[in-house]
Coordinates of C-alpha atoms in Angstrom, one line a residue:
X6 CA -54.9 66.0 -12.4
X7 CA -53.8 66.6 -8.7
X8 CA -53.9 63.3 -7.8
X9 CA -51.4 62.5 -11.0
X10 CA -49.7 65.5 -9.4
X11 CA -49.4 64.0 -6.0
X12 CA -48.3 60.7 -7.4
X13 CA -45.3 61.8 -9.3
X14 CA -43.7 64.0 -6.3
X15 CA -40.4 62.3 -6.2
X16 CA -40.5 63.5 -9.6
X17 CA -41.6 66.9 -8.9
X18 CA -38.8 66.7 -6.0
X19 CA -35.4 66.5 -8.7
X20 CA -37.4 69.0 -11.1
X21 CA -37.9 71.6 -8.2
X22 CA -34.0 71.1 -6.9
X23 CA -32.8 71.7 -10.4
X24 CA -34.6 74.7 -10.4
X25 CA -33.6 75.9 -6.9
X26 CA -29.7 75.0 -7.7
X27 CA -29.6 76.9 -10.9
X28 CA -31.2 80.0 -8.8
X29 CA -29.5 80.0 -6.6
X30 CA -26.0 79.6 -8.1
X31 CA -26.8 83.0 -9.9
X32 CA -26.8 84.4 -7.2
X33 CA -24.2 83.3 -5.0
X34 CA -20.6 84.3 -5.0
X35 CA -17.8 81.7 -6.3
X36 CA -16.7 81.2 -3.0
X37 CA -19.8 80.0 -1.8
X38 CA -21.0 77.6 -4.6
X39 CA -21.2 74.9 -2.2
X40 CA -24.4 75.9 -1.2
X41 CA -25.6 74.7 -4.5
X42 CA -24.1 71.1 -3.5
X43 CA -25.8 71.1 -0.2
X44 CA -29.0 72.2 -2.1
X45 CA -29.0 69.2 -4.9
X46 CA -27.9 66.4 -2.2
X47 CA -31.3 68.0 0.2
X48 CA -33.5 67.6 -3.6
X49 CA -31.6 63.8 -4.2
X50 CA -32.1 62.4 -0.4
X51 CA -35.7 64.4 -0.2
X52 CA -36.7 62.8 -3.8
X53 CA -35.4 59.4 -2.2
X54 CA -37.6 59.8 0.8
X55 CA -40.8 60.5 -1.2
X56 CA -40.4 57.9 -2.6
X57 CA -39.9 55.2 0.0
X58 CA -43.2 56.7 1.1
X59 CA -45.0 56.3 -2.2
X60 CA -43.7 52.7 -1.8
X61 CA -45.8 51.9 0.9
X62 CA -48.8 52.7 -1.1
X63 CA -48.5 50.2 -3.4
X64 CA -48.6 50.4 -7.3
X65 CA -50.7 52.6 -9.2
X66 CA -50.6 54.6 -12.6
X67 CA -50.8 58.3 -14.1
X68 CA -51.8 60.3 -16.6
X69 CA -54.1 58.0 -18.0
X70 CA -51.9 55.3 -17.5
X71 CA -48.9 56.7 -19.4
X72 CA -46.4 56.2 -16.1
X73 CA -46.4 53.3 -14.4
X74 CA -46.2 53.9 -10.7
X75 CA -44.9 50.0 -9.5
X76 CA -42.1 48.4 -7.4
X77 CA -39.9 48.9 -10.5
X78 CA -40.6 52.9 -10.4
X79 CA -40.6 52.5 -6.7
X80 CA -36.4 50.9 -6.6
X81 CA -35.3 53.5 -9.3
X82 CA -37.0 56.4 -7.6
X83 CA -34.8 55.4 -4.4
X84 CA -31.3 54.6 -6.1
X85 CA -31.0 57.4 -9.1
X86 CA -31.3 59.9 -6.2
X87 CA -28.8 58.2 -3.9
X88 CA -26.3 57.0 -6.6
X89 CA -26.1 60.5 -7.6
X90 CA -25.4 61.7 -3.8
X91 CA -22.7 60.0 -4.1
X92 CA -21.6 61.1 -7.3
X93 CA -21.5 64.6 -6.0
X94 CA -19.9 63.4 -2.9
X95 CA -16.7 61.5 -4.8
X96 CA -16.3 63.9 -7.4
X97 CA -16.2 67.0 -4.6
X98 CA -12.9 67.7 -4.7
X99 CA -12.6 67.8 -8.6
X100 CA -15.8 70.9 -8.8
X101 CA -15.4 72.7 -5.5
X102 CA -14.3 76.2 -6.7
X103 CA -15.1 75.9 -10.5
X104 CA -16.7 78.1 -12.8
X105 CA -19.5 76.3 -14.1
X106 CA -20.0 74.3 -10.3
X107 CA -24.0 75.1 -10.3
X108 CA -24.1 73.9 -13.7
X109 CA -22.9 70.7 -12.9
X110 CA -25.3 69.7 -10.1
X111 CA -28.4 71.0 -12.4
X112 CA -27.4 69.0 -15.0
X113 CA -26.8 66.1 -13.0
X114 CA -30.1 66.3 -10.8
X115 CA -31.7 66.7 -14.6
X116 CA -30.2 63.3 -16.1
X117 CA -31.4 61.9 -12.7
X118 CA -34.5 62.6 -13.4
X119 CA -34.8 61.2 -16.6
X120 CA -33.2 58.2 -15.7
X121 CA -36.0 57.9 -13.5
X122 CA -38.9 58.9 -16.1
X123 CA -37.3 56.2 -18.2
X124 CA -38.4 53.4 -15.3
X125 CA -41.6 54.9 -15.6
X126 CA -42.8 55.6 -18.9
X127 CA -45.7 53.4 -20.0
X128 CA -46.1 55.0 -22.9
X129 CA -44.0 55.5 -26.2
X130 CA -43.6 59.1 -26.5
X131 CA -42.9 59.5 -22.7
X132 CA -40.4 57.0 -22.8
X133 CA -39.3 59.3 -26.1
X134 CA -39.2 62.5 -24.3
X135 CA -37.5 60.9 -21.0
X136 CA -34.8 59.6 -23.2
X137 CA -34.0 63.3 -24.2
X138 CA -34.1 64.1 -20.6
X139 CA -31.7 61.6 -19.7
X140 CA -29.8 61.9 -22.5
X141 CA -29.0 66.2 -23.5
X142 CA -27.9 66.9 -19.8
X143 CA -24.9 63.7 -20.3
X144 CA -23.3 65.6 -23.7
X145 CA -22.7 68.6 -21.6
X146 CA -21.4 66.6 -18.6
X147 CA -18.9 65.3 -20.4
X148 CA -17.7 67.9 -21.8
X149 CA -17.5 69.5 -18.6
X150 CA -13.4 69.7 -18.5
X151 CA -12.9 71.6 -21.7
X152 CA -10.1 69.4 -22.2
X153 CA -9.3 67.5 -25.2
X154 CA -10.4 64.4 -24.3
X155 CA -13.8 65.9 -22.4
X156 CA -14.6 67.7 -25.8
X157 CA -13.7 63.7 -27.7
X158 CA -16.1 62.1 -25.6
X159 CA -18.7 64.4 -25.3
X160 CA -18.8 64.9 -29.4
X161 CA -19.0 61.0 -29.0
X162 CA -21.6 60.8 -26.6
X163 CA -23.4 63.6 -28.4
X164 CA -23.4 61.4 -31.9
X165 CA -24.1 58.6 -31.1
X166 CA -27.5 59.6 -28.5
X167 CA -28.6 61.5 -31.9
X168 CA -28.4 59.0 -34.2
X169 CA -30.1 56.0 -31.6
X170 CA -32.5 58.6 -31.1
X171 CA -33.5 59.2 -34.0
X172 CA -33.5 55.4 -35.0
X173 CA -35.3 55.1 -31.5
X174 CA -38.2 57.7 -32.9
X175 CA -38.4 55.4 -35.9
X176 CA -38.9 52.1 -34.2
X177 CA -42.1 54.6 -32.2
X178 CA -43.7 55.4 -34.9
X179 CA -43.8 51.9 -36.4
X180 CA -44.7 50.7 -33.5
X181 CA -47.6 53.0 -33.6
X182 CA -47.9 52.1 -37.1
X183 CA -48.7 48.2 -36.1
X184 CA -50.3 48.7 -32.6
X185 CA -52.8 51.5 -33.3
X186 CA -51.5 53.0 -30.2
X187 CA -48.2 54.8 -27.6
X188 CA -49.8 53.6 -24.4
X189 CA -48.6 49.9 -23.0
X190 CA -51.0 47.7 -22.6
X191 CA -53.2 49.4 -25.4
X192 CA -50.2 48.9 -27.9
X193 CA -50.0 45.2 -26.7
X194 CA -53.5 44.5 -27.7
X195 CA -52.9 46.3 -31.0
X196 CA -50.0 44.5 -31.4
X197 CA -51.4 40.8 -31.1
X198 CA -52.5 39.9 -34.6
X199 CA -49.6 41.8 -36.5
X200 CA -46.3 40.1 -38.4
X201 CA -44.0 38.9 -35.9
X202 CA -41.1 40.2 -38.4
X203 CA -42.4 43.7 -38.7
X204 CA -42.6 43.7 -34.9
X205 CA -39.6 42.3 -33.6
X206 CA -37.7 45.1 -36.7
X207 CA -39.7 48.1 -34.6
X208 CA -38.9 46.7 -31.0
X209 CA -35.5 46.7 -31.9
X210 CA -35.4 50.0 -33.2
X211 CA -36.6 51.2 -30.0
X212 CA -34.6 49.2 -28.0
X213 CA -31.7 50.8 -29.6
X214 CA -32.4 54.0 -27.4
X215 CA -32.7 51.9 -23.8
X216 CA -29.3 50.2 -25.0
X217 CA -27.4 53.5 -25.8
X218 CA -28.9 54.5 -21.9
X219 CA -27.4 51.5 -20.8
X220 CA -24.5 50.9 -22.6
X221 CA -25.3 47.6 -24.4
X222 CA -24.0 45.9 -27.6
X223 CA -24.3 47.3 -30.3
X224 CA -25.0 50.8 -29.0
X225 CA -21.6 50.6 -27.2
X226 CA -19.3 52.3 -28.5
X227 CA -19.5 55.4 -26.4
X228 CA -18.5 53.9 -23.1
X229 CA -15.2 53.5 -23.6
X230 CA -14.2 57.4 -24.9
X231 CA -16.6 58.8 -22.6
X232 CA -15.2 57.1 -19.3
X233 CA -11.9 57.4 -20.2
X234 CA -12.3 61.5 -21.6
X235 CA -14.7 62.5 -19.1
X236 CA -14.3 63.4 -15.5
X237 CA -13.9 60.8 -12.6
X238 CA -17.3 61.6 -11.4
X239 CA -19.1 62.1 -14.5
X240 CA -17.6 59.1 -15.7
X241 CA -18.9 57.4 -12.9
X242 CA -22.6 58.8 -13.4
X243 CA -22.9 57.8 -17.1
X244 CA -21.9 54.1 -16.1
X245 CA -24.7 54.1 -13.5
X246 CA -27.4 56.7 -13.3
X247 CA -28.5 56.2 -17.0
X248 CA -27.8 52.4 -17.3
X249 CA -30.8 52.1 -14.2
X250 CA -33.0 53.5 -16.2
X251 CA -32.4 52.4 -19.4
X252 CA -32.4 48.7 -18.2
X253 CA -35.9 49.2 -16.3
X254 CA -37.2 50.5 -19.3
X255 CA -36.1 47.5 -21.2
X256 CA -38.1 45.2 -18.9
X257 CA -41.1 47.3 -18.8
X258 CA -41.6 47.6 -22.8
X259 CA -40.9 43.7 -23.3
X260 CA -42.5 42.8 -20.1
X261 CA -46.0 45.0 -21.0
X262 CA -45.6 46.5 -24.4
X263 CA -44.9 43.2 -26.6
X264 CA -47.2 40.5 -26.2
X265 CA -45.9 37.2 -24.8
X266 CA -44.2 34.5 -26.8
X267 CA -43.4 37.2 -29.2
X268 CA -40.1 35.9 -29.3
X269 CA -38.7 38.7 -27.3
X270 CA -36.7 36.8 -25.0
X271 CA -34.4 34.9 -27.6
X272 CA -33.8 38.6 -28.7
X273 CA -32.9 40.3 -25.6
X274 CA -30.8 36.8 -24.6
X275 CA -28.4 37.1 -28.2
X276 CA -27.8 40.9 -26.8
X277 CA -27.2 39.9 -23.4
X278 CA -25.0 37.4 -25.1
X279 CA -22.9 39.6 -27.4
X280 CA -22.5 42.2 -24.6
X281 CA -21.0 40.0 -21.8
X282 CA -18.9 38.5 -24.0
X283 CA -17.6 41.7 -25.9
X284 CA -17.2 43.6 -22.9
X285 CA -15.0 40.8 -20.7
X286 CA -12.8 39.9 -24.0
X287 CA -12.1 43.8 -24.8
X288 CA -11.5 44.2 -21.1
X289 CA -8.4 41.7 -21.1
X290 CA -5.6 43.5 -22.0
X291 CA -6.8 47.5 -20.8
X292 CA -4.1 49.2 -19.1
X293 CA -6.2 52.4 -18.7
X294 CA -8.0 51.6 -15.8
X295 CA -11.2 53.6 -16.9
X296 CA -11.1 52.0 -19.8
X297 CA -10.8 48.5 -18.3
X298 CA -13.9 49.8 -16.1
X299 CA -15.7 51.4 -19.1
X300 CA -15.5 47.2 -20.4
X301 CA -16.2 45.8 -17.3
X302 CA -19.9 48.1 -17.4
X303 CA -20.7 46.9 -21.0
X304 CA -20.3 43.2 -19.4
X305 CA -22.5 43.7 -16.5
X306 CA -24.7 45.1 -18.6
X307 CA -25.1 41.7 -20.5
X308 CA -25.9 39.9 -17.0
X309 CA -28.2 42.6 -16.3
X310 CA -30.3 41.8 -19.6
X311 CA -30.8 38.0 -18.3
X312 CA -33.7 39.6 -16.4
X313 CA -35.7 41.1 -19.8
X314 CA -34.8 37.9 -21.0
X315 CA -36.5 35.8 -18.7
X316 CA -39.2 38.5 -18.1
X317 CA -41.8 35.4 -17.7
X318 CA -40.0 33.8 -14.6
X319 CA -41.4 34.7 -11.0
X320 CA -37.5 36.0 -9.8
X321 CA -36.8 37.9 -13.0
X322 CA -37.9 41.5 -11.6
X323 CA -36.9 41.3 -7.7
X324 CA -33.3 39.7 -9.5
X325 CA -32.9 43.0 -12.0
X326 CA -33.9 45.3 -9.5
X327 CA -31.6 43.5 -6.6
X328 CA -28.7 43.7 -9.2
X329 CA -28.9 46.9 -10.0
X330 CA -28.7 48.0 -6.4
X331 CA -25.5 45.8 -5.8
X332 CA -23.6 46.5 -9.3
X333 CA -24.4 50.9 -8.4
X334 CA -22.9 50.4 -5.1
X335 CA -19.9 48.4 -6.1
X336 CA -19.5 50.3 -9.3
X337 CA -19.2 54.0 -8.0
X338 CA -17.2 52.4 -5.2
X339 CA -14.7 51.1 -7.8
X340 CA -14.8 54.8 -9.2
X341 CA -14.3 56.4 -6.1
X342 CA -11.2 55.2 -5.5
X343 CA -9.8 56.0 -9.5
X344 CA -11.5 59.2 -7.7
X345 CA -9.1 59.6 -4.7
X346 CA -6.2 59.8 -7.2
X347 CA -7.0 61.6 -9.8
X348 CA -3.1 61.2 -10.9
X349 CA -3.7 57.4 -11.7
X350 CA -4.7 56.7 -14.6
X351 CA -2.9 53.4 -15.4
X352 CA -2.5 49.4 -13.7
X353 CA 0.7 50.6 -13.0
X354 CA 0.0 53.7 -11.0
X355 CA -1.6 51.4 -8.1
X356 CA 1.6 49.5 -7.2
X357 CA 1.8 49.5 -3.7
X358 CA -1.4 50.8 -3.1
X359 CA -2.0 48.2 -0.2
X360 CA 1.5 49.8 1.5
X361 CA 0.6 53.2 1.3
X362 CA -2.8 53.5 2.0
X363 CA -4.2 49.6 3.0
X364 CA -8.0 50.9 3.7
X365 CA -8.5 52.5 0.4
X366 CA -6.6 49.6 -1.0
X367 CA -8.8 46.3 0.5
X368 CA -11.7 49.5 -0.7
X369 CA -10.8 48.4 -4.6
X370 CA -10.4 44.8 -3.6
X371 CA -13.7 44.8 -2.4
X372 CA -15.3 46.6 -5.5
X373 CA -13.0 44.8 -7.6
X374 CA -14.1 41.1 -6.1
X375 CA -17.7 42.4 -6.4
X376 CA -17.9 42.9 -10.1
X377 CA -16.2 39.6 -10.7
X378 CA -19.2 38.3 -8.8
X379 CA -17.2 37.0 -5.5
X380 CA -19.2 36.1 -2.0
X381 CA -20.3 37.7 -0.1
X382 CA -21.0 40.6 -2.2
X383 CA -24.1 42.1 -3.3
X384 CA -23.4 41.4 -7.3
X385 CA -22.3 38.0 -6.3
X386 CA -26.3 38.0 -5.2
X387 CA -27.5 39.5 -7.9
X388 CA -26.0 37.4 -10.5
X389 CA -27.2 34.1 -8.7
X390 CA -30.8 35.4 -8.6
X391 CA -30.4 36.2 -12.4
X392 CA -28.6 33.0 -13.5
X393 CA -31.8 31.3 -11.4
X394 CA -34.4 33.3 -13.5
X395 CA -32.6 32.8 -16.0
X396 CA -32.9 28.7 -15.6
X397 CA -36.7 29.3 -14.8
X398 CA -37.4 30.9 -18.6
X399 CA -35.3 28.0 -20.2
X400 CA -32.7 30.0 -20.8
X401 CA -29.6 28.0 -19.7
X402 CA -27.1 28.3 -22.7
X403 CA -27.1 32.4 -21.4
X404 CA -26.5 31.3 -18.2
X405 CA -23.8 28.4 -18.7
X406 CA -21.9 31.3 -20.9
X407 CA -22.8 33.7 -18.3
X408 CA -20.8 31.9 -15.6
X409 CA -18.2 31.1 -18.3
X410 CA -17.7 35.1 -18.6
X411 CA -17.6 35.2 -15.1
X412 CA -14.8 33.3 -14.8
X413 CA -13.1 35.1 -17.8
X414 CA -13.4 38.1 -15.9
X415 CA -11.5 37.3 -12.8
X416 CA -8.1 37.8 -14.7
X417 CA -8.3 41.2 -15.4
X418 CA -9.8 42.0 -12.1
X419 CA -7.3 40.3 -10.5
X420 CA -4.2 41.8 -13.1
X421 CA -5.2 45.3 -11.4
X422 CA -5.6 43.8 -8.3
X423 CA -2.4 42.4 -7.9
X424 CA -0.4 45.6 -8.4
X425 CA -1.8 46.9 -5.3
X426 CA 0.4 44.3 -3.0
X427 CA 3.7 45.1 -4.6
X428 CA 6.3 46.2 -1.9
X429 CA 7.0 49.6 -3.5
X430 CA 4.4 52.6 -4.4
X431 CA 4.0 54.2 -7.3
X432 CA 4.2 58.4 -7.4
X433 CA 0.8 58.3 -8.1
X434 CA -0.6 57.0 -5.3
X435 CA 1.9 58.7 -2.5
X436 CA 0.9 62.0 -3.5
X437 CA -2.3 61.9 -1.4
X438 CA -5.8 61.2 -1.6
X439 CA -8.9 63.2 -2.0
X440 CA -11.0 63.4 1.6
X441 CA -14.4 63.1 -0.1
X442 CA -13.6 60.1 -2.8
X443 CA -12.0 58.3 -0.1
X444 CA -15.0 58.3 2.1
X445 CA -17.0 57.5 -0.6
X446 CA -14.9 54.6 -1.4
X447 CA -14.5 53.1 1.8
X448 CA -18.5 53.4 2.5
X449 CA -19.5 52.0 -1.2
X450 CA -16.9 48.8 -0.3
X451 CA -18.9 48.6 3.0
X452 CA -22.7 49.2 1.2
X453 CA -21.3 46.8 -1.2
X454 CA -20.6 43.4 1.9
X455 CA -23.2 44.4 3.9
X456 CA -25.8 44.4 1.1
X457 CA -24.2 41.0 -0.1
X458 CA -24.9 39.2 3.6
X459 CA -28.5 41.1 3.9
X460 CA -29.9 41.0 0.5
X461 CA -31.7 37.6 1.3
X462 CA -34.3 39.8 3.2
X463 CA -34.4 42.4 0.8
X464 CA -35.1 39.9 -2.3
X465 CA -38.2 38.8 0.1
X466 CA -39.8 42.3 0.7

């Protein structure tokens, strides 16, 4: 039991800070509420730490089993944490001084922690009871405004987790049902001799929770109210955090739950399919530029699920894991910048950008760029090691649509991009940027090259 213990104290790390920060934010007076801040990003860069420590112990399990300790575990443990240090950071300005600011850093170090019991969850109803974790602490998050448009998305949000959960609970217990058993590699013994049909129905049903996480076709249709309603930064942690998890649990339960040549990979390839090319096409013609980012996430999310796809190839782990890395970085570096100007909300409200403010405007460029997959940035890296694994299961219709989304993609990326070089600035933009989002931008666009040239050496770790 202590060993388990001992095993899971990144874990232990988020669980203890959430604690701490709702203590303490009872305690202190309004004017001093950053102290809770400083408090969550100590729990984030100390759960980070642990577990770059664990790393170098190699794989392992807990709990009979039941979590997976692994290199999978290992990369989520590390960039949950850090992306959500940087969530705080860019979405400073927006919280500092609120009423409910404690609230928001527990909730957040919360849905970080499930995100990250998600990549670890070898067994059904763990993977059940992290996806509530991950999941209750988001609906609150985005209402966090009490706007309108907060109280839209977060009814949204709210509906549509319940009813995947629930059919995600149903998919369990059939699963049960056929495989005898909750734990992994028990289930994928049970599961061997069963109908195919009755299997592939449950794993879908199941899936249906990893794909709300991580905002896949057909459990979609949150994104888009839910960036656009929410706030900057919260919008920014639902189109990250949750979709690292999510997407590592996919791997895992195809990967060790299902046994092989189940015909799981033509499965997971149709949604990576439908997802790419649903989120490029409704992307076209956004104006809203969360909304156009809130699109732009449902389509990386359909490169992403090349790697469950191709789960027997050598590359398909090291590419998921590498892509996740690049597409966080460039992602809430994209968002840190709609961050800086919280005024706009439109294409329009960039024109000039470049003028006015050149360093947060080559920022978006970069992010921008990155997304569409341009060298030398990290997703460019990413989505060649996935479009390689990809090619290594077989699976090269996905990838010859892949790059043909790719190239779709470029033209609203570069509709938003070319507003920032006109020779006039929108009001928008000249009113001034926020200190914190700025930073963060300018660093993510930086994270974002420099883990584009290195990555090579990463991918061979």
């Amino acid at each position: 039991m202590t060993r388990d213990l001992l095993g899971l104290l990144p874990e232990l790390c988020l669980l203890a800070g959430a604690a701490c920060v709702l203590l303490a934010g009872l305690w202190l007076p309004r004017e001093r509420q950053w102290v809770v801040h400083a408090l969550a990003t100590v729990a984030l860069l100390g759960s980070a730490g642990l577990a770059l420590r664990a790393a170098g112990q190699g794989a392992g399990a807990a709990f009979d089993g039941t979590y997976t300790v692994d290199a999978t575990l290992h990369t989520v443990r590390v960039l949950a944490p850090l992306a959500t240090v940087l969530v705080l950071a860019l979405s400073r300005g927006v919280v500092r001084g609120h009423a409910r600011e404690t609230e928001y850093a527990t909730l957040l170090l919360l849905a970080t922690l499930g995100a990250v019991l998600l990549a670890g969850s070898g067994d059904l109803l763990v993977l059940a009871a992290a996806y509530l974790l991950a999941s209750v602490p988001l609906y609150a998050l985005a209402g966090f405004g009490k706007d309108a448009p907060g109280t839209e998305a977060a009814l949204k949000l709210a509906l549509t987790g319940a009813l995947l959960g629930i059919v995600m609970l149903a998919g369990t217990t059939t699963l049960y049902g056929l495989g005898g058993a909750t734990e992994y590699q028990a289930l994928r013994t049970g599961l061997a001799g069963v109908p195919r049909t009755a299997m592939l129905a449950a794993l879908v049903a199941v899936l249906a929770g990893m794909l709300f996480k991580a905002g896949a076709v057909p459990a979609h249709f949150w994104v888009p109210d839910a960036t656009e309603g929410s706030g900057t930064g919260v919008a920014a942690f639902l189109t990250t955090v949750p979709k690292i998890g999510g997407l590592a649990a996919v791997y895992r339960l195809v990967t060790e739950a299902i046994p092989g040549g189940a015909g799981t990979g033509i499965l997971v390839a149709v949604l990576a399919a439908a997802s790419m090319t649903l989120g490029n096409f409704a992307a076209f013609w956004q104006d809203s530029v969360r909304r156009l980012l809130a699109y732009s996430t449902i389509s990386q999310v359909g490169y992403l699920l090349i790697a469950p796809a191709a789960a027997g190839a050598a590359l398909a782990r090291p590419a998921l894991l590498f892509y996740l890395a690049g597409y966080a970085v460039t992602n809430l570096g994209a968002f840190a910048v709609v961050a800086a100007y919280r005024r706009a909300e439109r294409r329009t409200d960039y024109t000039g950008l470049f003028r006015h403010d050149p360093l947060l405007a080559l920022a978006l460029v970069v992010c921008l760029l990155g997304l569409v997959g341009t060298p030398p940035t990290a997703v460019f890296l990413g989505k060649l090691t996935v479009f390689a694994a990809g090619l290594d299961a077989g699976l090269g219709w996905l990838v010859v649509l892949a790059v043909l989304n790719t190239v779709a993609s470029v033209f609203y990326y570069l509709r938003w991009i070319g507003k920032l070089f006109s020779s006039t600035a929108s009001g928008a933009v000249v009113a001034g940027a926020d200190g914190w989002a700025r930073a963060s931008a300018v660093l993510l666009a930086g994270l974002t090259v420099l883990l584009g040239v290195g990555g090579g050496v990463l991918l061979r770790v």
